[in-house]
């Protein structure tokens, strides 16, 4: 048995062995031998800066850019809360921001824009997604409807789809009406289809919720529109 246990940290050094050297081994019999080797795999925590794959390193650097916001050149004032960002990242990720930065508007020249129709925590998760490609899972559990609305506004289609999938998995009699209402303001066809189907399958449960009673008292016109939408939509 030929033992090639690691004597070097360079993998290339370990794997190079000439055919002649194998033939000279005592265990080389009838043209055959058995090679015993040990392979060690490094975890992500054990990797040094030089060992990390370039794509992972780039992803880590984007995460650090989001967390630290060094050299940021644009500020969002979201309901009074200031959130920094980099214009090149925003323009690369969202066609809405790309179009915004093409024109010398007052906001672009000042480097600050006010946003009043999005919750600050939701907008922060929107920024996190644009930098890292993923919002926090805990944020999705709490803010998925708001994140979907923001993703729709800034044309982040993949984030919008992720929100739809998350909400479909969480659908219940308690939130079905809210999700239907959400789709009337922010087009989300997959979510709308599943909400309609859920309502049709469990009408008694949906109409027995506090949400139904509250909407019946406060906004009967919207409730009538939702009810009509559910029972006139084509069956797929």
PDB file of C-alpha atoms in Angstrom:
ATOM      1  CA  UNK A   1       0.000   0.000   0.000  1.00  0.00           C
ATOM      2  CA  UNK A   2       1.375   3.395  -0.990  1.00  0.00           C
ATOM      3  CA  UNK A   3       0.904   6.053   1.682  1.00  0.00           C
ATOM      4  CA  UNK A   4       0.704   9.615   0.389  1.00  0.00           C
ATOM      5  CA  UNK A   5      -0.375  11.295   3.602  1.00  0.00           C
ATOM      6  CA  UNK A   6      -0.001  15.090   3.388  1.00  0.00           C
ATOM      7  CA  UNK A   7       3.524  16.373   3.788  1.00  0.00           C
ATOM      8  CA  UNK A   8       2.717  19.636   2.046  1.00  0.00           C
ATOM      9  CA  UNK A   9      -0.148  22.115   2.076  1.00  0.00           C
ATOM     10  CA  UNK A  10      -0.017  22.327  -1.712  1.00  0.00           C
ATOM     11  CA  UNK A  11      -2.557  19.915  -3.231  1.00  0.00           C
ATOM     12  CA  UNK A  12      -0.745  19.878  -6.571  1.00  0.00           C
ATOM     13  CA  UNK A  13       2.399  18.541  -4.849  1.00  0.00           C
ATOM     14  CA  UNK A  14       0.460  15.699  -3.299  1.00  0.00           C
ATOM     15  CA  UNK A  15      -1.212  14.477  -6.457  1.00  0.00           C
ATOM     16  CA  UNK A  16       1.839  14.284  -8.715  1.00  0.00           C
ATOM     17  CA  UNK A  17       3.462  10.825  -8.736  1.00  0.00           C
ATOM     18  CA  UNK A  18       5.201   9.297 -11.739  1.00  0.00           C
ATOM     19  CA  UNK A  19       4.294   5.883 -13.110  1.00  0.00           C
ATOM     20  CA  UNK A  20       7.917   4.757 -12.663  1.00  0.00           C
ATOM     21  CA  UNK A  21       7.821   5.647  -8.964  1.00  0.00           C
ATOM     22  CA  UNK A  22       4.697   3.555  -8.541  1.00  0.00           C
ATOM     23  CA  UNK A  23       6.346   0.561 -10.230  1.00  0.00           C
ATOM     24  CA  UNK A  24       9.292   0.788  -7.845  1.00  0.00           C
ATOM     25  CA  UNK A  25       7.045   0.458  -4.795  1.00  0.00           C
ATOM     26  CA  UNK A  26       7.152  -2.883  -2.947  1.00  0.00           C
ATOM     27  CA  UNK A  27       3.360  -3.151  -3.083  1.00  0.00           C
ATOM     28  CA  UNK A  28       3.214  -2.900  -6.888  1.00  0.00           C
ATOM     29  CA  UNK A  29       2.230  -6.496  -7.820  1.00  0.00           C
ATOM     30  CA  UNK A  30       0.999  -7.735 -11.212  1.00  0.00           C
ATOM     31  CA  UNK A  31       0.592  -4.190 -12.462  1.00  0.00           C
ATOM     32  CA  UNK A  32      -1.674  -3.193  -9.541  1.00  0.00           C
ATOM     33  CA  UNK A  33      -1.335  -1.369  -6.235  1.00  0.00           C
ATOM     34  CA  UNK A  34      -3.525   0.300  -3.654  1.00  0.00           C
ATOM     35  CA  UNK A  35      -3.065   3.949  -2.810  1.00  0.00           C
ATOM     36  CA  UNK A  36      -4.065   5.130   0.646  1.00  0.00           C
ATOM     37  CA  UNK A  37      -4.541   8.869   1.035  1.00  0.00           C
ATOM     38  CA  UNK A  38      -6.126  11.277   3.485  1.00  0.00           C
ATOM     39  CA  UNK A  39      -8.133  14.223   2.211  1.00  0.00           C
ATOM     40  CA  UNK A  40      -8.869  17.104   4.538  1.00  0.00           C
ATOM     41  CA  UNK A  41     -11.664  19.527   3.764  1.00  0.00           C
ATOM     42  CA  UNK A  42     -11.575  23.043   5.133  1.00  0.00           C
ATOM     43  CA  UNK A  43     -14.751  24.599   6.455  1.00  0.00           C
ATOM     44  CA  UNK A  44     -15.650  28.164   5.498  1.00  0.00           C
ATOM     45  CA  UNK A  45     -14.502  29.389   8.928  1.00  0.00           C
ATOM     46  CA  UNK A  46     -11.075  27.807   8.435  1.00  0.00           C
ATOM     47  CA  UNK A  47     -10.482  29.418   5.081  1.00  0.00           C
ATOM     48  CA  UNK A  48      -8.055  32.307   4.973  1.00  0.00           C
ATOM     49  CA  UNK A  49      -8.426  35.273   2.680  1.00  0.00           C
ATOM     50  CA  UNK A  50      -6.277  33.606   0.011  1.00  0.00           C
ATOM     51  CA  UNK A  51      -8.247  30.339   0.170  1.00  0.00           C
ATOM     52  CA  UNK A  52     -11.780  31.743  -0.207  1.00  0.00           C
ATOM     53  CA  UNK A  53     -13.233  31.251  -3.728  1.00  0.00           C
ATOM     54  CA  UNK A  54     -13.391  34.528  -5.599  1.00  0.00           C
ATOM     55  CA  UNK A  55     -17.205  34.523  -5.842  1.00  0.00           C
ATOM     56  CA  UNK A  56     -17.571  33.967  -2.075  1.00  0.00           C
ATOM     57  CA  UNK A  57     -15.011  36.645  -1.365  1.00  0.00           C
ATOM     58  CA  UNK A  58     -16.877  39.102  -3.591  1.00  0.00           C
ATOM     59  CA  UNK A  59     -20.144  38.252  -1.807  1.00  0.00           C
ATOM     60  CA  UNK A  60     -18.509  38.795   1.579  1.00  0.00           C
ATOM     61  CA  UNK A  61     -17.155  42.156   0.452  1.00  0.00           C
ATOM     62  CA  UNK A  62     -20.627  43.249  -0.654  1.00  0.00           C
ATOM     63  CA  UNK A  63     -22.010  42.226   2.736  1.00  0.00           C
ATOM     64  CA  UNK A  64     -19.315  44.321   4.409  1.00  0.00           C
ATOM     65  CA  UNK A  65     -20.150  47.240   2.122  1.00  0.00           C
ATOM     66  CA  UNK A  66     -23.779  47.013   3.233  1.00  0.00           C
ATOM     67  CA  UNK A  67     -22.919  46.767   6.928  1.00  0.00           C
ATOM     68  CA  UNK A  68     -20.285  49.532   6.972  1.00  0.00           C
ATOM     69  CA  UNK A  69     -21.370  51.761   4.059  1.00  0.00           C
ATOM     70  CA  UNK A  70     -17.873  53.130   3.577  1.00  0.00           C
ATOM     71  CA  UNK A  71     -17.649  55.751   0.794  1.00  0.00           C
ATOM     72  CA  UNK A  72     -21.445  55.810   0.399  1.00  0.00           C
ATOM     73  CA  UNK A  73     -22.581  58.591  -1.934  1.00  0.00           C
ATOM     74  CA  UNK A  74     -26.350  58.660  -1.575  1.00  0.00           C
ATOM     75  CA  UNK A  75     -28.782  58.956   1.343  1.00  0.00           C
ATOM     76  CA  UNK A  76     -32.405  57.907   1.665  1.00  0.00           C
ATOM     77  CA  UNK A  77     -34.503  59.733   4.216  1.00  0.00           C
ATOM     78  CA  UNK A  78     -37.201  57.144   4.892  1.00  0.00           C
ATOM     79  CA  UNK A  79     -39.882  58.607   7.154  1.00  0.00           C
ATOM     80  CA  UNK A  80     -37.213  60.586   8.938  1.00  0.00           C
ATOM     81  CA  UNK A  81     -34.667  57.781   9.210  1.00  0.00           C
ATOM     82  CA  UNK A  82     -31.491  58.138   7.152  1.00  0.00           C
ATOM     83  CA  UNK A  83     -30.106  55.126   5.271  1.00  0.00           C
ATOM     84  CA  UNK A  84     -26.901  55.360   3.235  1.00  0.00           C
ATOM     85  CA  UNK A  85     -26.121  53.565  -0.030  1.00  0.00           C
ATOM     86  CA  UNK A  86     -23.879  53.510  -3.103  1.00  0.00           C
ATOM     87  CA  UNK A  87     -25.354  54.763  -6.365  1.00  0.00           C
ATOM     88  CA  UNK A  88     -23.471  52.242  -8.499  1.00  0.00           C
ATOM     89  CA  UNK A  89     -24.968  49.303  -6.525  1.00  0.00           C
ATOM     90  CA  UNK A  90     -28.458  50.786  -6.657  1.00  0.00           C
ATOM     91  CA  UNK A  91     -28.276  51.459 -10.394  1.00  0.00           C
ATOM     92  CA  UNK A  92     -26.885  47.996 -11.106  1.00  0.00           C
ATOM     93  CA  UNK A  93     -29.670  46.237  -9.187  1.00  0.00           C
ATOM     94  CA  UNK A  94     -32.753  48.351  -9.928  1.00  0.00           C
ATOM     95  CA  UNK A  95     -33.771  49.856 -13.287  1.00  0.00           C
ATOM     96  CA  UNK A  96     -35.799  52.439 -11.364  1.00  0.00           C
ATOM     97  CA  UNK A  97     -32.716  53.745  -9.576  1.00  0.00           C
ATOM     98  CA  UNK A  98     -30.690  53.519 -12.787  1.00  0.00           C
ATOM     99  CA  UNK A  99     -33.209  55.791 -14.514  1.00  0.00           C
ATOM    100  CA  UNK A 100     -33.246  58.145 -11.522  1.00  0.00           C
ATOM    101  CA  UNK A 101     -29.495  58.680 -11.594  1.00  0.00           C
ATOM    102  CA  UNK A 102     -29.438  59.374 -15.330  1.00  0.00           C
ATOM    103  CA  UNK A 103     -31.090  62.754 -14.885  1.00  0.00           C
ATOM    104  CA  UNK A 104     -29.737  65.773 -12.953  1.00  0.00           C
ATOM    105  CA  UNK A 105     -32.747  66.054 -10.644  1.00  0.00           C
ATOM    106  CA  UNK A 106     -32.682  68.001  -7.384  1.00  0.00           C
ATOM    107  CA  UNK A 107     -32.453  64.726  -5.434  1.00  0.00           C
ATOM    108  CA  UNK A 108     -29.533  63.424  -7.469  1.00  0.00           C
ATOM    109  CA  UNK A 109     -27.633  66.694  -7.171  1.00  0.00           C
ATOM    110  CA  UNK A 110     -28.181  66.854  -3.409  1.00  0.00           C
ATOM    111  CA  UNK A 111     -27.409  63.158  -2.939  1.00  0.00           C
ATOM    112  CA  UNK A 112     -30.555  62.661  -0.841  1.00  0.00           C
ATOM    113  CA  UNK A 113     -34.131  61.598  -1.511  1.00  0.00           C
ATOM    114  CA  UNK A 114     -37.140  61.387   0.796  1.00  0.00           C
ATOM    115  CA  UNK A 115     -39.369  58.301   0.841  1.00  0.00           C
ATOM    116  CA  UNK A 116     -42.651  58.341   2.753  1.00  0.00           C
ATOM    117  CA  UNK A 117     -44.530  55.314   1.392  1.00  0.00           C
ATOM    118  CA  UNK A 118     -42.203  52.580   2.716  1.00  0.00           C
ATOM    119  CA  UNK A 119     -41.428  51.566   6.287  1.00  0.00           C
ATOM    120  CA  UNK A 120     -37.746  52.219   7.190  1.00  0.00           C
ATOM    121  CA  UNK A 121     -37.146  48.600   8.277  1.00  0.00           C
ATOM    122  CA  UNK A 122     -38.628  47.356   5.006  1.00  0.00           C
ATOM    123  CA  UNK A 123     -36.410  49.711   3.012  1.00  0.00           C
ATOM    124  CA  UNK A 124     -33.350  48.541   4.907  1.00  0.00           C
ATOM    125  CA  UNK A 125     -34.155  44.949   3.902  1.00  0.00           C
ATOM    126  CA  UNK A 126     -34.586  46.146   0.331  1.00  0.00           C
ATOM    127  CA  UNK A 127     -31.073  47.606   0.476  1.00  0.00           C
ATOM    128  CA  UNK A 128     -29.759  44.420   2.080  1.00  0.00           C
ATOM    129  CA  UNK A 129     -31.156  42.415  -0.834  1.00  0.00           C
ATOM    130  CA  UNK A 130     -29.581  44.716  -3.417  1.00  0.00           C
ATOM    131  CA  UNK A 131     -26.168  44.266  -1.787  1.00  0.00           C
ATOM    132  CA  UNK A 132     -26.263  40.641  -0.664  1.00  0.00           C
ATOM    133  CA  UNK A 133     -28.945  38.993  -2.793  1.00  0.00           C
ATOM    134  CA  UNK A 134     -30.983  37.925   0.231  1.00  0.00           C
ATOM    135  CA  UNK A 135     -33.089  39.622   2.903  1.00  0.00           C
ATOM    136  CA  UNK A 136     -32.997  38.255   6.442  1.00  0.00           C
ATOM    137  CA  UNK A 137     -35.289  35.251   6.926  1.00  0.00           C
ATOM    138  CA  UNK A 138     -36.685  36.746  10.130  1.00  0.00           C
ATOM    139  CA  UNK A 139     -37.521  39.927   8.239  1.00  0.00           C
ATOM    140  CA  UNK A 140     -39.395  37.921   5.609  1.00  0.00           C
ATOM    141  CA  UNK A 141     -41.517  36.312   8.329  1.00  0.00           C
ATOM    142  CA  UNK A 142     -42.605  39.733   9.577  1.00  0.00           C
ATOM    143  CA  UNK A 143     -42.336  42.112   6.615  1.00  0.00           C
ATOM    144  CA  UNK A 144     -42.869  40.040   3.466  1.00  0.00           C
ATOM    145  CA  UNK A 145     -45.979  42.019   2.329  1.00  0.00           C
ATOM    146  CA  UNK A 146     -44.120  45.320   2.720  1.00  0.00           C
ATOM    147  CA  UNK A 147     -40.989  43.970   1.044  1.00  0.00           C
ATOM    148  CA  UNK A 148     -43.104  42.697  -1.864  1.00  0.00           C
ATOM    149  CA  UNK A 149     -44.659  46.145  -2.310  1.00  0.00           C
ATOM    150  CA  UNK A 150     -41.216  47.805  -2.244  1.00  0.00           C
ATOM    151  CA  UNK A 151     -39.774  45.221  -4.642  1.00  0.00           C
ATOM    152  CA  UNK A 152     -42.641  45.901  -7.020  1.00  0.00           C
ATOM    153  CA  UNK A 153     -42.019  49.667  -6.833  1.00  0.00           C
ATOM    154  CA  UNK A 154     -38.317  49.349  -7.644  1.00  0.00           C
ATOM    155  CA  UNK A 155     -38.719  46.491 -10.166  1.00  0.00           C
ATOM    156  CA  UNK A 156     -36.763  43.892  -8.217  1.00  0.00           C
ATOM    157  CA  UNK A 157     -38.516  40.942  -9.814  1.00  0.00           C
ATOM    158  CA  UNK A 158     -36.555  38.137  -8.149  1.00  0.00           C
ATOM    159  CA  UNK A 159     -37.151  39.589  -4.693  1.00  0.00           C
ATOM    160  CA  UNK A 160     -40.825  40.010  -5.508  1.00  0.00           C
ATOM    161  CA  UNK A 161     -41.073  36.353  -6.559  1.00  0.00           C
ATOM    162  CA  UNK A 162     -39.310  35.287  -3.362  1.00  0.00           C
ATOM    163  CA  UNK A 163     -41.850  37.267  -1.321  1.00  0.00           C
ATOM    164  CA  UNK A 164     -44.748  35.708  -3.202  1.00  0.00           C
ATOM    165  CA  UNK A 165     -43.406  32.216  -2.524  1.00  0.00           C
ATOM    166  CA  UNK A 166     -42.907  33.022   1.152  1.00  0.00           C
ATOM    167  CA  UNK A 167     -46.436  34.397   1.534  1.00  0.00           C
ATOM    168  CA  UNK A 168     -47.998  31.477  -0.324  1.00  0.00           C
ATOM    169  CA  UNK A 169     -46.363  29.100   2.149  1.00  0.00           C
ATOM    170  CA  UNK A 170     -47.715  31.146   5.064  1.00  0.00           C
ATOM    171  CA  UNK A 171     -51.240  31.503   3.700  1.00  0.00           C
ATOM    172  CA  UNK A 172     -54.059  30.855   6.139  1.00  0.00           C
ATOM    173  CA  UNK A 173     -57.692  31.805   6.689  1.00  0.00           C
ATOM    174  CA  UNK A 174     -56.464  34.616   8.938  1.00  0.00           C
ATOM    175  CA  UNK A 175     -54.280  36.373   6.327  1.00  0.00           C
ATOM    176  CA  UNK A 176     -55.950  35.305   3.054  1.00  0.00           C
ATOM    177  CA  UNK A 177     -58.027  38.480   2.856  1.00  0.00           C
ATOM    178  CA  UNK A 178     -55.003  40.695   3.544  1.00  0.00           C
ATOM    179  CA  UNK A 179     -53.005  38.966   0.826  1.00  0.00           C
ATOM    180  CA  UNK A 180     -55.838  39.370  -1.667  1.00  0.00           C
ATOM    181  CA  UNK A 181     -55.962  43.068  -0.806  1.00  0.00           C
ATOM    182  CA  UNK A 182     -52.195  43.301  -1.285  1.00  0.00           C
ATOM    183  CA  UNK A 183     -52.467  41.959  -4.845  1.00  0.00           C
ATOM    184  CA  UNK A 184     -55.014  44.639  -5.779  1.00  0.00           C
ATOM    185  CA  UNK A 185     -52.425  47.362  -5.092  1.00  0.00           C
ATOM    186  CA  UNK A 186     -49.241  45.527  -6.079  1.00  0.00           C
ATOM    187  CA  UNK A 187     -49.662  43.036  -8.946  1.00  0.00           C
ATOM    188  CA  UNK A 188     -48.513  39.577  -7.854  1.00  0.00           C
ATOM    189  CA  UNK A 189     -50.216  37.026 -10.066  1.00  0.00           C
ATOM    190  CA  UNK A 190     -48.950  33.867  -8.372  1.00  0.00           C
ATOM    191  CA  UNK A 191     -49.943  35.109  -4.935  1.00  0.00           C
ATOM    192  CA  UNK A 192     -53.313  36.280  -6.227  1.00  0.00           C
ATOM    193  CA  UNK A 193     -54.041  32.896  -7.823  1.00  0.00           C
ATOM    194  CA  UNK A 194     -53.237  30.977  -4.626  1.00  0.00           C
ATOM    195  CA  UNK A 195     -55.214  33.402  -2.436  1.00  0.00           C
ATOM    196  CA  UNK A 196     -58.265  33.084  -4.679  1.00  0.00           C
ATOM    197  CA  UNK A 197     -57.953  29.304  -4.674  1.00  0.00           C
ATOM    198  CA  UNK A 198     -57.603  29.264  -0.873  1.00  0.00           C
ATOM    199  CA  UNK A 199     -60.709  31.441  -0.455  1.00  0.00           C
ATOM    200  CA  UNK A 200     -62.715  29.161  -2.754  1.00  0.00           C
ATOM    201  CA  UNK A 201     -61.684  26.067  -0.833  1.00  0.00           C
ATOM    202  CA  UNK A 202     -62.236  27.519   2.643  1.00  0.00           C
ATOM    203  CA  UNK A 203     -64.865  30.300   2.338  1.00  0.00           C
ATOM    204  CA  UNK A 204     -66.390  29.644   5.754  1.00  0.00           C
ATOM    205  CA  UNK A 205     -63.039  29.869   7.532  1.00  0.00           C
ATOM    206  CA  UNK A 206     -62.051  33.094   5.728  1.00  0.00           C
ATOM    207  CA  UNK A 207     -65.395  34.806   6.320  1.00  0.00           C
ATOM    208  CA  UNK A 208     -65.291  33.775   9.967  1.00  0.00           C
ATOM    209  CA  UNK A 209     -62.105  35.716  10.732  1.00  0.00           C
ATOM    210  CA  UNK A 210     -61.807  39.047  12.501  1.00  0.00           C
ATOM    211  CA  UNK A 211     -60.265  40.478   9.317  1.00  0.00           C
ATOM    212  CA  UNK A 212     -63.475  39.773   7.417  1.00  0.00           C
ATOM    213  CA  UNK A 213     -65.651  41.350  10.130  1.00  0.00           C
ATOM    214  CA  UNK A 214     -63.384  44.401  10.354  1.00  0.00           C
ATOM    215  CA  UNK A 215     -63.386  44.984   6.592  1.00  0.00           C
ATOM    216  CA  UNK A 216     -67.149  44.492   6.474  1.00  0.00           C
ATOM    217  CA  UNK A 217     -67.545  47.349   8.955  1.00  0.00           C
ATOM    218  CA  UNK A 218     -64.788  49.685   7.738  1.00  0.00           C
ATOM    219  CA  UNK A 219     -64.546  49.106   3.977  1.00  0.00           C
ATOM    220  CA  UNK A 220     -67.556  47.164   2.636  1.00  0.00           C
ATOM    221  CA  UNK A 221     -66.918  48.382  -0.933  1.00  0.00           C
ATOM    222  CA  UNK A 222     -63.456  46.782  -0.981  1.00  0.00           C
ATOM    223  CA  UNK A 223     -64.839  43.619   0.576  1.00  0.00           C
ATOM    224  CA  UNK A 224     -67.484  43.444  -2.152  1.00  0.00           C
ATOM    225  CA  UNK A 225     -64.797  43.895  -4.830  1.00  0.00           C
ATOM    226  CA  UNK A 226     -62.646  41.127  -3.328  1.00  0.00           C
ATOM    227  CA  UNK A 227     -65.626  38.796  -3.045  1.00  0.00           C
ATOM    228  CA  UNK A 228     -66.517  39.426  -6.681  1.00  0.00           C
ATOM    229  CA  UNK A 229     -62.914  38.920  -7.752  1.00  0.00           C
ATOM    230  CA  UNK A 230     -62.736  35.564  -6.005  1.00  0.00           C
ATOM    231  CA  UNK A 231     -65.900  34.103  -7.437  1.00  0.00           C
ATOM    232  CA  UNK A 232     -65.652  35.509 -10.975  1.00  0.00           C
ATOM    233  CA  UNK A 233     -62.002  34.709 -11.637  1.00  0.00           C
ATOM    234  CA  UNK A 234     -61.555  31.859 -14.138  1.00  0.00           C
ATOM    235  CA  UNK A 235     -60.832  28.465 -12.662  1.00  0.00           C
ATOM    236  CA  UNK A 236     -57.394  27.153 -13.662  1.00  0.00           C
TER     237      UNK A 236
END
